[in-house]
Amino acid sequence: MDPLKILIVEDDKIQNDVLAAFLRKDGDDVVSAYTLSEAEEVFDPSFKLVVLDVMLPDGSGIDFLRSIRRISTVPVIMLTALDDDFTKIQTFDLHADEYVDKPVSPQVMTRRIHALTDRIYGQGTQCTVKGYTFDFPRFLVIDQKGNEIRFTNKEMGILRYLLENRGKAVSRDFLITNLWGCEYESEERAIDTHIKNIRKKLDPDIILTIKGIGYRLNL
């Protein structure tokens, strides 16, 4: 895989610089921002991943995430010392891909970043099912009328696993474990939000809820 262009937005200079050093050691192209204003100045759609602290000295990381989502579906990992469900739900409603509680070691964070990017950028390219073309690297689906519909990384991940298991129900636990890399109880609500967004973008009946089991792709 080619070097990844990664933006780290973290006001703690030591944590920011140490994580950047670990990522550069693995060959990644890293840009560090220590304030919201610096992040707004340097961000552009060429970044392949953003690590974003919720609390910044001159503003909110959640507001920056909202700005990112207006122009990009780049994967975003939220990083914060806050441990409350409301903040987590806010970030997932804005299509954050992961939410990591601080403190976290740079070694663990580096592996989480690469596990996420491997799942996104290391996967197959396209497949077409019943008139829908799923373009995974570009995070979009071309519908039966030829419209290009943008999706987030997590939404495309859900579609990929449902496609791979077409005709069978996929459990919520399976989706949570495979999309987040481990089991998070709070991610159950995030799954509901992503499923709702997919239905809204494509068709209300494209994903069926199988009571007591999970979800099945209705294609």
JSON list of C-alpha atoms in Angstrom, two decimals:
[
{"chain": "A", "resi": 1, "resn": "MET", "atom": "CA", "xyz": [0.00, 0.00, 0.00]},
{"chain": "A", "resi": 2, "resn": "ASP", "atom": "CA", "xyz": [1.20, 3.54, -0.78]},
{"chain": "A", "resi": 3, "resn": "PRO", "atom": "CA", "xyz": [2.09, 5.86, 2.13]},
{"chain": "A", "resi": 4, "resn": "LEU", "atom": "CA", "xyz": [-0.99, 7.28, 3.82]},
{"chain": "A", "resi": 5, "resn": "LYS", "atom": "CA", "xyz": [-1.46, 11.02, 4.28]},
{"chain": "A", "resi": 6, "resn": "ILE", "atom": "CA", "xyz": [-2.69, 11.41, 7.86]},
{"chain": "A", "resi": 7, "resn": "LEU", "atom": "CA", "xyz": [-3.74, 14.51, 9.80]},
{"chain": "A", "resi": 8, "resn": "ILE", "atom": "CA", "xyz": [-3.38, 14.48, 13.60]},
{"chain": "A", "resi": 9, "resn": "VAL", "atom": "CA", "xyz": [-5.36, 17.22, 15.38]},
{"chain": "A", "resi": 10, "resn": "GLU", "atom": "CA", "xyz": [-4.32, 17.09, 19.06]},
{"chain": "A", "resi": 11, "resn": "ASP", "atom": "CA", "xyz": [-3.43, 20.04, 21.29]},
{"chain": "A", "resi": 12, "resn": "ASP", "atom": "CA", "xyz": [-1.14, 17.98, 23.55]},
{"chain": "A", "resi": 13, "resn": "LYS", "atom": "CA", "xyz": [2.13, 18.53, 21.67]},
{"chain": "A", "resi": 14, "resn": "ILE", "atom": "CA", "xyz": [3.91, 15.54, 23.20]},
{"chain": "A", "resi": 15, "resn": "GLN", "atom": "CA", "xyz": [1.10, 13.09, 22.39]},
{"chain": "A", "resi": 16, "resn": "ASN", "atom": "CA", "xyz": [0.71, 14.55, 18.90]},
{"chain": "A", "resi": 17, "resn": "ASP", "atom": "CA", "xyz": [4.42, 14.46, 18.08]},
{"chain": "A", "resi": 18, "resn": "VAL", "atom": "CA", "xyz": [5.00, 10.97, 19.50]},
{"chain": "A", "resi": 19, "resn": "LEU", "atom": "CA", "xyz": [2.09, 9.46, 17.53]},
{"chain": "A", "resi": 20, "resn": "ALA", "atom": "CA", "xyz": [3.30, 11.28, 14.41]},
{"chain": "A", "resi": 21, "resn": "ALA", "atom": "CA", "xyz": [6.79, 9.82, 14.92]},
{"chain": "A", "resi": 22, "resn": "PHE", "atom": "CA", "xyz": [5.41, 6.27, 15.19]},
{"chain": "A", "resi": 23, "resn": "LEU", "atom": "CA", "xyz": [3.34, 6.70, 12.03]},
{"chain": "A", "resi": 24, "resn": "ARG", "atom": "CA", "xyz": [6.25, 8.22, 10.09]},
{"chain": "A", "resi": 25, "resn": "LYS", "atom": "CA", "xyz": [8.40, 5.28, 11.16]},
{"chain": "A", "resi": 26, "resn": "ASP", "atom": "CA", "xyz": [5.86, 3.06, 9.38]},
{"chain": "A", "resi": 27, "resn": "GLY", "atom": "CA", "xyz": [6.18, 5.19, 6.25]},
{"chain": "A", "resi": 28, "resn": "ASP", "atom": "CA", "xyz": [3.12, 7.38, 6.58]},
{"chain": "A", "resi": 29, "resn": "ASP", "atom": "CA", "xyz": [2.99, 11.05, 5.53]},
{"chain": "A", "resi": 30, "resn": "VAL", "atom": "CA", "xyz": [1.84, 12.85, 8.69]},
{"chain": "A", "resi": 31, "resn": "VAL", "atom": "CA", "xyz": [0.75, 16.45, 9.23]},
{"chain": "A", "resi": 32, "resn": "SER", "atom": "CA", "xyz": [0.28, 17.68, 12.82]},
{"chain": "A", "resi": 33, "resn": "ALA", "atom": "CA", "xyz": [-2.12, 20.43, 13.89]},
{"chain": "A", "resi": 34, "resn": "TYR", "atom": "CA", "xyz": [-2.31, 21.60, 17.51]},
{"chain": "A", "resi": 35, "resn": "THR", "atom": "CA", "xyz": [-5.35, 23.90, 17.28]},
{"chain": "A", "resi": 36, "resn": "LEU", "atom": "CA", "xyz": [-8.65, 24.00, 15.43]},
{"chain": "A", "resi": 37, "resn": "SER", "atom": "CA", "xyz": [-7.50, 26.95, 13.34]},
{"chain": "A", "resi": 38, "resn": "GLU", "atom": "CA", "xyz": [-4.35, 25.08, 12.24]},
{"chain": "A", "resi": 39, "resn": "ALA", "atom": "CA", "xyz": [-6.45, 22.04, 11.33]},
{"chain": "A", "resi": 40, "resn": "GLU", "atom": "CA", "xyz": [-8.86, 24.15, 9.28]},
{"chain": "A", "resi": 41, "resn": "GLU", "atom": "CA", "xyz": [-5.93, 25.74, 7.45]},
{"chain": "A", "resi": 42, "resn": "VAL", "atom": "CA", "xyz": [-4.18, 22.51, 6.45]},
{"chain": "A", "resi": 43, "resn": "PHE", "atom": "CA", "xyz": [-7.07, 20.10, 5.84]},
{"chain": "A", "resi": 44, "resn": "ASP", "atom": "CA", "xyz": [-7.93, 19.12, 2.28]},
{"chain": "A", "resi": 45, "resn": "PRO", "atom": "CA", "xyz": [-9.58, 16.04, 0.70]},
{"chain": "A", "resi": 46, "resn": "SER", "atom": "CA", "xyz": [-6.20, 14.43, -0.08]},
{"chain": "A", "resi": 47, "resn": "PHE", "atom": "CA", "xyz": [-5.89, 13.18, 3.52]},
{"chain": "A", "resi": 48, "resn": "LYS", "atom": "CA", "xyz": [-6.62, 9.46, 3.90]},
{"chain": "A", "resi": 49, "resn": "LEU", "atom": "CA", "xyz": [-7.33, 9.57, 7.65]},
{"chain": "A", "resi": 50, "resn": "VAL", "atom": "CA", "xyz": [-7.82, 12.14, 10.42]},
{"chain": "A", "resi": 51, "resn": "VAL", "atom": "CA", "xyz": [-7.14, 11.64, 14.13]},
{"chain": "A", "resi": 52, "resn": "LEU", "atom": "CA", "xyz": [-9.18, 14.34, 15.86]},
{"chain": "A", "resi": 53, "resn": "ASP", "atom": "CA", "xyz": [-9.30, 15.37, 19.52]},
{"chain": "A", "resi": 54, "resn": "VAL", "atom": "CA", "xyz": [-12.77, 16.41, 20.70]},
{"chain": "A", "resi": 55, "resn": "MET", "atom": "CA", "xyz": [-11.51, 19.22, 22.94]},
{"chain": "A", "resi": 56, "resn": "LEU", "atom": "CA", "xyz": [-9.20, 21.81, 21.38]},
{"chain": "A", "resi": 57, "resn": "PRO", "atom": "CA", "xyz": [-7.98, 25.10, 22.88]},
{"chain": "A", "resi": 58, "resn": "ASP", "atom": "CA", "xyz": [-9.75, 27.29, 20.32]},
{"chain": "A", "resi": 59, "resn": "GLY", "atom": "CA", "xyz": [-12.85, 25.26, 19.54]},
{"chain": "A", "resi": 60, "resn": "SER", "atom": "CA", "xyz": [-14.56, 21.90, 19.27]},
{"chain": "A", "resi": 61, "resn": "GLY", "atom": "CA", "xyz": [-13.32, 18.88, 17.36]},
{"chain": "A", "resi": 62, "resn": "ILE", "atom": "CA", "xyz": [-16.96, 17.97, 16.81]},
{"chain": "A", "resi": 63, "resn": "ASP", "atom": "CA", "xyz": [-17.47, 21.23, 14.91]},
{"chain": "A", "resi": 64, "resn": "PHE", "atom": "CA", "xyz": [-14.42, 20.43, 12.78]},
{"chain": "A", "resi": 65, "resn": "LEU", "atom": "CA", "xyz": [-15.79, 16.94, 12.09]},
{"chain": "A", "resi": 66, "resn": "ARG", "atom": "CA", "xyz": [-19.02, 18.58, 10.93]},
{"chain": "A", "resi": 67, "resn": "SER", "atom": "CA", "xyz": [-17.00, 20.79, 8.56]},
{"chain": "A", "resi": 68, "resn": "ILE", "atom": "CA", "xyz": [-15.04, 17.80, 7.24]},
{"chain": "A", "resi": 69, "resn": "ARG", "atom": "CA", "xyz": [-18.23, 15.89, 6.45]},
{"chain": "A", "resi": 70, "resn": "ARG", "atom": "CA", "xyz": [-19.45, 18.73, 4.23]},
{"chain": "A", "resi": 71, "resn": "ILE", "atom": "CA", "xyz": [-16.63, 18.04, 1.77]},
{"chain": "A", "resi": 72, "resn": "SER", "atom": "CA", "xyz": [-15.15, 14.62, 2.53]},
{"chain": "A", "resi": 73, "resn": "THR", "atom": "CA", "xyz": [-15.89, 11.06, 3.66]},
{"chain": "A", "resi": 74, "resn": "VAL", "atom": "CA", "xyz": [-12.31, 10.59, 4.92]},
{"chain": "A", "resi": 75, "resn": "PRO", "atom": "CA", "xyz": [-12.13, 8.15, 7.87]},
{"chain": "A", "resi": 76, "resn": "VAL", "atom": "CA", "xyz": [-12.00, 10.04, 11.19]},
{"chain": "A", "resi": 77, "resn": "ILE", "atom": "CA", "xyz": [-10.93, 8.63, 14.56]},
{"chain": "A", "resi": 78, "resn": "MET", "atom": "CA", "xyz": [-12.11, 10.77, 17.47]},
{"chain": "A", "resi": 79, "resn": "LEU", "atom": "CA", "xyz": [-9.71, 10.97, 20.40]},
{"chain": "A", "resi": 80, "resn": "THR", "atom": "CA", "xyz": [-10.85, 12.25, 23.77]},
{"chain": "A", "resi": 81, "resn": "ALA", "atom": "CA", "xyz": [-10.68, 12.04, 27.55]},
{"chain": "A", "resi": 82, "resn": "LEU", "atom": "CA", "xyz": [-14.46, 12.56, 27.76]},
{"chain": "A", "resi": 83, "resn": "ASP", "atom": "CA", "xyz": [-16.31, 9.38, 28.61]},
{"chain": "A", "resi": 84, "resn": "ASP", "atom": "CA", "xyz": [-19.99, 10.11, 28.07]},
{"chain": "A", "resi": 85, "resn": "ASP", "atom": "CA", "xyz": [-22.49, 8.55, 25.71]},
{"chain": "A", "resi": 86, "resn": "PHE", "atom": "CA", "xyz": [-23.86, 11.90, 24.50]},
{"chain": "A", "resi": 87, "resn": "THR", "atom": "CA", "xyz": [-20.50, 12.95, 23.03]},
{"chain": "A", "resi": 88, "resn": "LYS", "atom": "CA", "xyz": [-20.04, 9.52, 21.42]},
{"chain": "A", "resi": 89, "resn": "ILE", "atom": "CA", "xyz": [-23.49, 9.61, 19.88]},
{"chain": "A", "resi": 90, "resn": "GLN", "atom": "CA", "xyz": [-22.83, 13.13, 18.56]},
{"chain": "A", "resi": 91, "resn": "THR", "atom": "CA", "xyz": [-19.65, 12.02, 16.82]},
{"chain": "A", "resi": 92, "resn": "PHE", "atom": "CA", "xyz": [-21.25, 8.90, 15.32]},
{"chain": "A", "resi": 93, "resn": "ASP", "atom": "CA", "xyz": [-24.23, 10.93, 14.11]},
{"chain": "A", "resi": 94, "resn": "LEU", "atom": "CA", "xyz": [-21.64, 13.02, 12.22]},
{"chain": "A", "resi": 95, "resn": "HIS", "atom": "CA", "xyz": [-20.18, 9.79, 10.79]},
{"chain": "A", "resi": 96, "resn": "ALA", "atom": "CA", "xyz": [-17.02, 9.45, 12.86]},
{"chain": "A", "resi": 97, "resn": "ASP", "atom": "CA", "xyz": [-15.49, 6.03, 12.23]},
{"chain": "A", "resi": 98, "resn": "GLU", "atom": "CA", "xyz": [-14.04, 5.31, 15.66]},
{"chain": "A", "resi": 99, "resn": "TYR", "atom": "CA", "xyz": [-14.03, 6.85, 19.12]},
{"chain": "A", "resi": 100, "resn": "VAL", "atom": "CA", "xyz": [-10.93, 6.22, 21.25]},
{"chain": "A", "resi": 101, "resn": "ASP", "atom": "CA", "xyz": [-10.72, 7.04, 24.95]},
{"chain": "A", "resi": 102, "resn": "LYS", "atom": "CA", "xyz": [-7.54, 8.68, 26.23]},
{"chain": "A", "resi": 103, "resn": "PRO", "atom": "CA", "xyz": [-5.04, 7.85, 27.47]},
{"chain": "A", "resi": 104, "resn": "VAL", "atom": "CA", "xyz": [-3.98, 5.47, 24.70]},
{"chain": "A", "resi": 105, "resn": "SER", "atom": "CA", "xyz": [-0.44, 4.42, 23.90]},
{"chain": "A", "resi": 106, "resn": "PRO", "atom": "CA", "xyz": [1.06, 5.46, 20.54]},
{"chain": "A", "resi": 107, "resn": "GLN", "atom": "CA", "xyz": [1.78, 1.80, 19.79]},
{"chain": "A", "resi": 108, "resn": "VAL", "atom": "CA", "xyz": [-1.89, 0.84, 20.21]},
{"chain": "A", "resi": 109, "resn": "MET", "atom": "CA", "xyz": [-3.09, 3.93, 18.36]},
{"chain": "A", "resi": 110, "resn": "THR", "atom": "CA", "xyz": [-0.77, 3.24, 15.44]},
{"chain": "A", "resi": 111, "resn": "ARG", "atom": "CA", "xyz": [-2.12, -0.30, 15.13]},
{"chain": "A", "resi": 112, "resn": "ARG", "atom": "CA", "xyz": [-5.72, 0.92, 15.34]},
{"chain": "A", "resi": 113, "resn": "ILE", "atom": "CA", "xyz": [-5.06, 3.40, 12.56]},
{"chain": "A", "resi": 114, "resn": "HIS", "atom": "CA", "xyz": [-3.48, 0.79, 10.30]},
{"chain": "A", "resi": 115, "resn": "ALA", "atom": "CA", "xyz": [-6.18, -1.79, 11.08]},
{"chain": "A", "resi": 116, "resn": "LEU", "atom": "CA", "xyz": [-8.78, 0.75, 9.97]},
{"chain": "A", "resi": 117, "resn": "THR", "atom": "CA", "xyz": [-6.94, 1.87, 6.85]},
{"chain": "A", "resi": 118, "resn": "ASP", "atom": "CA", "xyz": [-6.17, -1.74, 5.86]},
{"chain": "A", "resi": 119, "resn": "ARG", "atom": "CA", "xyz": [-9.89, -2.53, 5.99]},
{"chain": "A", "resi": 120, "resn": "ILE", "atom": "CA", "xyz": [-10.73, 0.54, 3.92]},
{"chain": "A", "resi": 121, "resn": "TYR", "atom": "CA", "xyz": [-7.94, 0.91, 1.38]},
{"chain": "A", "resi": 122, "resn": "GLY", "atom": "CA", "xyz": [-6.81, -2.69, 1.18]},
{"chain": "A", "resi": 123, "resn": "GLN", "atom": "CA", "xyz": [-10.10, -4.11, -0.01]},
{"chain": "A", "resi": 124, "resn": "GLY", "atom": "CA", "xyz": [-11.48, -4.97, -3.45]},
{"chain": "A", "resi": 125, "resn": "THR", "atom": "CA", "xyz": [-12.66, -2.33, -5.86]},
{"chain": "A", "resi": 126, "resn": "GLN", "atom": "CA", "xyz": [-16.18, -2.77, -7.22]},
{"chain": "A", "resi": 127, "resn": "CYS", "atom": "CA", "xyz": [-19.08, -5.15, -7.47]},
{"chain": "A", "resi": 128, "resn": "THR", "atom": "CA", "xyz": [-22.51, -4.84, -9.11]},
{"chain": "A", "resi": 129, "resn": "VAL", "atom": "CA", "xyz": [-25.65, -6.46, -7.73]},
{"chain": "A", "resi": 130, "resn": "LYS", "atom": "CA", "xyz": [-29.11, -6.01, -9.31]},
{"chain": "A", "resi": 131, "resn": "GLY", "atom": "CA", "xyz": [-28.24, -2.66, -10.85]},
{"chain": "A", "resi": 132, "resn": "TYR", "atom": "CA", "xyz": [-26.38, -1.24, -7.85]},
{"chain": "A", "resi": 133, "resn": "THR", "atom": "CA", "xyz": [-22.62, -0.74, -8.31]},
{"chain": "A", "resi": 134, "resn": "PHE", "atom": "CA", "xyz": [-20.68, -0.66, -5.04]},
{"chain": "A", "resi": 135, "resn": "ASP", "atom": "CA", "xyz": [-17.42, 1.30, -5.41]},
{"chain": "A", "resi": 136, "resn": "PHE", "atom": "CA", "xyz": [-15.61, 0.67, -2.13]},
{"chain": "A", "resi": 137, "resn": "PRO", "atom": "CA", "xyz": [-12.39, 2.73, -2.55]},
{"chain": "A", "resi": 138, "resn": "ARG", "atom": "CA", "xyz": [-14.42, 5.83, -3.49]},
{"chain": "A", "resi": 139, "resn": "PHE", "atom": "CA", "xyz": [-17.07, 5.26, -0.78]},
{"chain": "A", "resi": 140, "resn": "LEU", "atom": "CA", "xyz": [-19.98, 5.46, -3.18]},
{"chain": "A", "resi": 141, "resn": "VAL", "atom": "CA", "xyz": [-22.79, 3.44, -4.71]},
{"chain": "A", "resi": 142, "resn": "ILE", "atom": "CA", "xyz": [-24.15, 4.03, -8.21]},
{"chain": "A", "resi": 143, "resn": "ASP", "atom": "CA", "xyz": [-27.86, 3.31, -8.09]},
{"chain": "A", "resi": 144, "resn": "GLN", "atom": "CA", "xyz": [-30.12, 1.86, -10.76]},
{"chain": "A", "resi": 145, "resn": "LYS", "atom": "CA", "xyz": [-30.68, 5.32, -12.28]},
{"chain": "A", "resi": 146, "resn": "GLY", "atom": "CA", "xyz": [-26.96, 6.08, -12.51]},
{"chain": "A", "resi": 147, "resn": "ASN", "atom": "CA", "xyz": [-26.85, 8.44, -9.51]},
{"chain": "A", "resi": 148, "resn": "GLU", "atom": "CA", "xyz": [-23.64, 8.48, -7.48]},
{"chain": "A", "resi": 149, "resn": "ILE", "atom": "CA", "xyz": [-24.42, 8.34, -3.76]},
{"chain": "A", "resi": 150, "resn": "ARG", "atom": "CA", "xyz": [-21.69, 9.04, -1.20]},
{"chain": "A", "resi": 151, "resn": "PHE", "atom": "CA", "xyz": [-21.22, 6.90, 1.90]},
{"chain": "A", "resi": 152, "resn": "THR", "atom": "CA", "xyz": [-18.98, 6.96, 4.95]},
{"chain": "A", "resi": 153, "resn": "ASN", "atom": "CA", "xyz": [-16.35, 4.32, 5.63]},
{"chain": "A", "resi": 154, "resn": "LYS", "atom": "CA", "xyz": [-18.52, 2.58, 8.23]},
{"chain": "A", "resi": 155, "resn": "GLU", "atom": "CA", "xyz": [-21.58, 2.59, 5.98]},
{"chain": "A", "resi": 156, "resn": "MET", "atom": "CA", "xyz": [-19.56, 1.02, 3.16]},
{"chain": "A", "resi": 157, "resn": "GLY", "atom": "CA", "xyz": [-18.18, -1.51, 5.64]},
{"chain": "A", "resi": 158, "resn": "ILE", "atom": "CA", "xyz": [-21.70, -2.53, 6.63]},
{"chain": "A", "resi": 159, "resn": "LEU", "atom": "CA", "xyz": [-22.70, -2.85, 2.97]},
{"chain": "A", "resi": 160, "resn": "ARG", "atom": "CA", "xyz": [-19.60, -4.93, 2.23]},
{"chain": "A", "resi": 161, "resn": "TYR", "atom": "CA", "xyz": [-20.31, -7.45, 4.99]},
{"chain": "A", "resi": 162, "resn": "LEU", "atom": "CA", "xyz": [-23.99, -7.66, 4.04]},
{"chain": "A", "resi": 163, "resn": "LEU", "atom": "CA", "xyz": [-23.02, -8.20, 0.39]},
{"chain": "A", "resi": 164, "resn": "GLU", "atom": "CA", "xyz": [-20.51, -10.90, 1.32]},
{"chain": "A", "resi": 165, "resn": "ASN", "atom": "CA", "xyz": [-23.29, -12.67, 3.24]},
{"chain": "A", "resi": 166, "resn": "ARG", "atom": "CA", "xyz": [-26.10, -11.96, 0.78]},
{"chain": "A", "resi": 167, "resn": "GLY", "atom": "CA", "xyz": [-29.12, -14.12, 1.49]},
{"chain": "A", "resi": 168, "resn": "LYS", "atom": "CA", "xyz": [-28.11, -14.58, 5.16]},
{"chain": "A", "resi": 169, "resn": "ALA", "atom": "CA", "xyz": [-28.66, -12.50, 8.27]},
{"chain": "A", "resi": 170, "resn": "VAL", "atom": "CA", "xyz": [-25.56, -10.83, 9.73]},
{"chain": "A", "resi": 171, "resn": "SER", "atom": "CA", "xyz": [-25.54, -10.33, 13.49]},
{"chain": "A", "resi": 172, "resn": "ARG", "atom": "CA", "xyz": [-25.05, -6.94, 15.14]},
{"chain": "A", "resi": 173, "resn": "ASP", "atom": "CA", "xyz": [-22.16, -8.40, 17.18]},
{"chain": "A", "resi": 174, "resn": "PHE", "atom": "CA", "xyz": [-20.41, -9.50, 13.99]},
{"chain": "A", "resi": 175, "resn": "LEU", "atom": "CA", "xyz": [-20.71, -6.02, 12.46]},
{"chain": "A", "resi": 176, "resn": "ILE", "atom": "CA", "xyz": [-19.52, -4.29, 15.64]},
{"chain": "A", "resi": 177, "resn": "THR", "atom": "CA", "xyz": [-16.54, -6.61, 16.09]},
{"chain": "A", "resi": 178, "resn": "ASN", "atom": "CA", "xyz": [-15.44, -6.44, 12.45]},
{"chain": "A", "resi": 179, "resn": "LEU", "atom": "CA", "xyz": [-16.02, -2.74, 11.87]},
{"chain": "A", "resi": 180, "resn": "TRP", "atom": "CA", "xyz": [-14.70, -1.41, 15.17]},
{"chain": "A", "resi": 181, "resn": "GLY", "atom": "CA", "xyz": [-12.07, -4.07, 15.75]},
{"chain": "A", "resi": 182, "resn": "CYS", "atom": "CA", "xyz": [-13.39, -5.00, 19.18]},
{"chain": "A", "resi": 183, "resn": "GLU", "atom": "CA", "xyz": [-16.67, -5.19, 21.03]},
{"chain": "A", "resi": 184, "resn": "TYR", "atom": "CA", "xyz": [-18.12, -1.90, 22.25]},
{"chain": "A", "resi": 185, "resn": "GLU", "atom": "CA", "xyz": [-21.51, -1.93, 23.92]},
{"chain": "A", "resi": 186, "resn": "SER", "atom": "CA", "xyz": [-22.09, 1.73, 23.00]},
{"chain": "A", "resi": 187, "resn": "GLU", "atom": "CA", "xyz": [-21.53, 0.97, 19.31]},
{"chain": "A", "resi": 188, "resn": "GLU", "atom": "CA", "xyz": [-24.92, -0.78, 19.12]},
{"chain": "A", "resi": 189, "resn": "ARG", "atom": "CA", "xyz": [-26.58, 2.62, 18.76]},
{"chain": "A", "resi": 190, "resn": "ALA", "atom": "CA", "xyz": [-23.95, 3.63, 16.19]},
{"chain": "A", "resi": 191, "resn": "ILE", "atom": "CA", "xyz": [-24.89, 0.58, 14.08]},
{"chain": "A", "resi": 192, "resn": "ASP", "atom": "CA", "xyz": [-28.55, 1.67, 14.19]},
{"chain": "A", "resi": 193, "resn": "THR", "atom": "CA", "xyz": [-27.57, 5.16, 13.00]},
{"chain": "A", "resi": 194, "resn": "HIS", "atom": "CA", "xyz": [-25.47, 3.82, 10.10]},
{"chain": "A", "resi": 195, "resn": "ILE", "atom": "CA", "xyz": [-28.22, 1.41, 9.00]},
{"chain": "A", "resi": 196, "resn": "LYS", "atom": "CA", "xyz": [-30.75, 4.26, 9.10]},
{"chain": "A", "resi": 197, "resn": "ASN", "atom": "CA", "xyz": [-28.45, 6.43, 6.95]},
{"chain": "A", "resi": 198, "resn": "ILE", "atom": "CA", "xyz": [-27.95, 3.66, 4.37]},
{"chain": "A", "resi": 199, "resn": "ARG", "atom": "CA", "xyz": [-31.70, 3.14, 4.06]},
{"chain": "A", "resi": 200, "resn": "LYS", "atom": "CA", "xyz": [-32.24, 6.88, 3.66]},
{"chain": "A", "resi": 201, "resn": "LYS", "atom": "CA", "xyz": [-29.61, 7.14, 0.91]},
{"chain": "A", "resi": 202, "resn": "LEU", "atom": "CA", "xyz": [-30.58, 4.03, -1.08]},
{"chain": "A", "resi": 203, "resn": "ASP", "atom": "CA", "xyz": [-33.98, 2.54, -0.28]},
{"chain": "A", "resi": 204, "resn": "PRO", "atom": "CA", "xyz": [-35.91, 2.08, 3.00]},
{"chain": "A", "resi": 205, "resn": "ASP", "atom": "CA", "xyz": [-36.24, -1.66, 2.25]},
{"chain": "A", "resi": 206, "resn": "ILE", "atom": "CA", "xyz": [-32.69, -2.38, 1.08]},
{"chain": "A", "resi": 207, "resn": "ILE", "atom": "CA", "xyz": [-31.67, -3.67, 4.53]},
{"chain": "A", "resi": 208, "resn": "LEU", "atom": "CA", "xyz": [-34.10, -5.84, 6.47]},
{"chain": "A", "resi": 209, "resn": "THR", "atom": "CA", "xyz": [-34.00, -6.10, 10.25]},
{"chain": "A", "resi": 210, "resn": "ILE", "atom": "CA", "xyz": [-34.14, -9.76, 11.31]},
{"chain": "A", "resi": 211, "resn": "LYS", "atom": "CA", "xyz": [-35.55, -9.68, 14.83]},
{"chain": "A", "resi": 212, "resn": "GLY", "atom": "CA", "xyz": [-33.24, -11.17, 17.43]},
{"chain": "A", "resi": 213, "resn": "ILE", "atom": "CA", "xyz": [-30.45, -11.75, 14.89]},
{"chain": "A", "resi": 214, "resn": "GLY", "atom": "CA", "xyz": [-29.32, -8.69, 12.96]},
{"chain": "A", "resi": 215, "resn": "TYR", "atom": "CA", "xyz": [-29.64, -7.52, 9.37]},
{"chain": "A", "resi": 216, "resn": "ARG", "atom": "CA", "xyz": [-29.98, -8.95, 5.86]},
{"chain": "A", "resi": 217, "resn": "LEU", "atom": "CA", "xyz": [-29.42, -7.25, 2.52]},
{"chain": "A", "resi": 218, "resn": "ASN", "atom": "CA", "xyz": [-32.63, -7.28, 0.51]},
{"chain": "A", "resi": 219, "resn": "LEU", "atom": "CA", "xyz": [-31.06, -7.62, -2.95]}
]
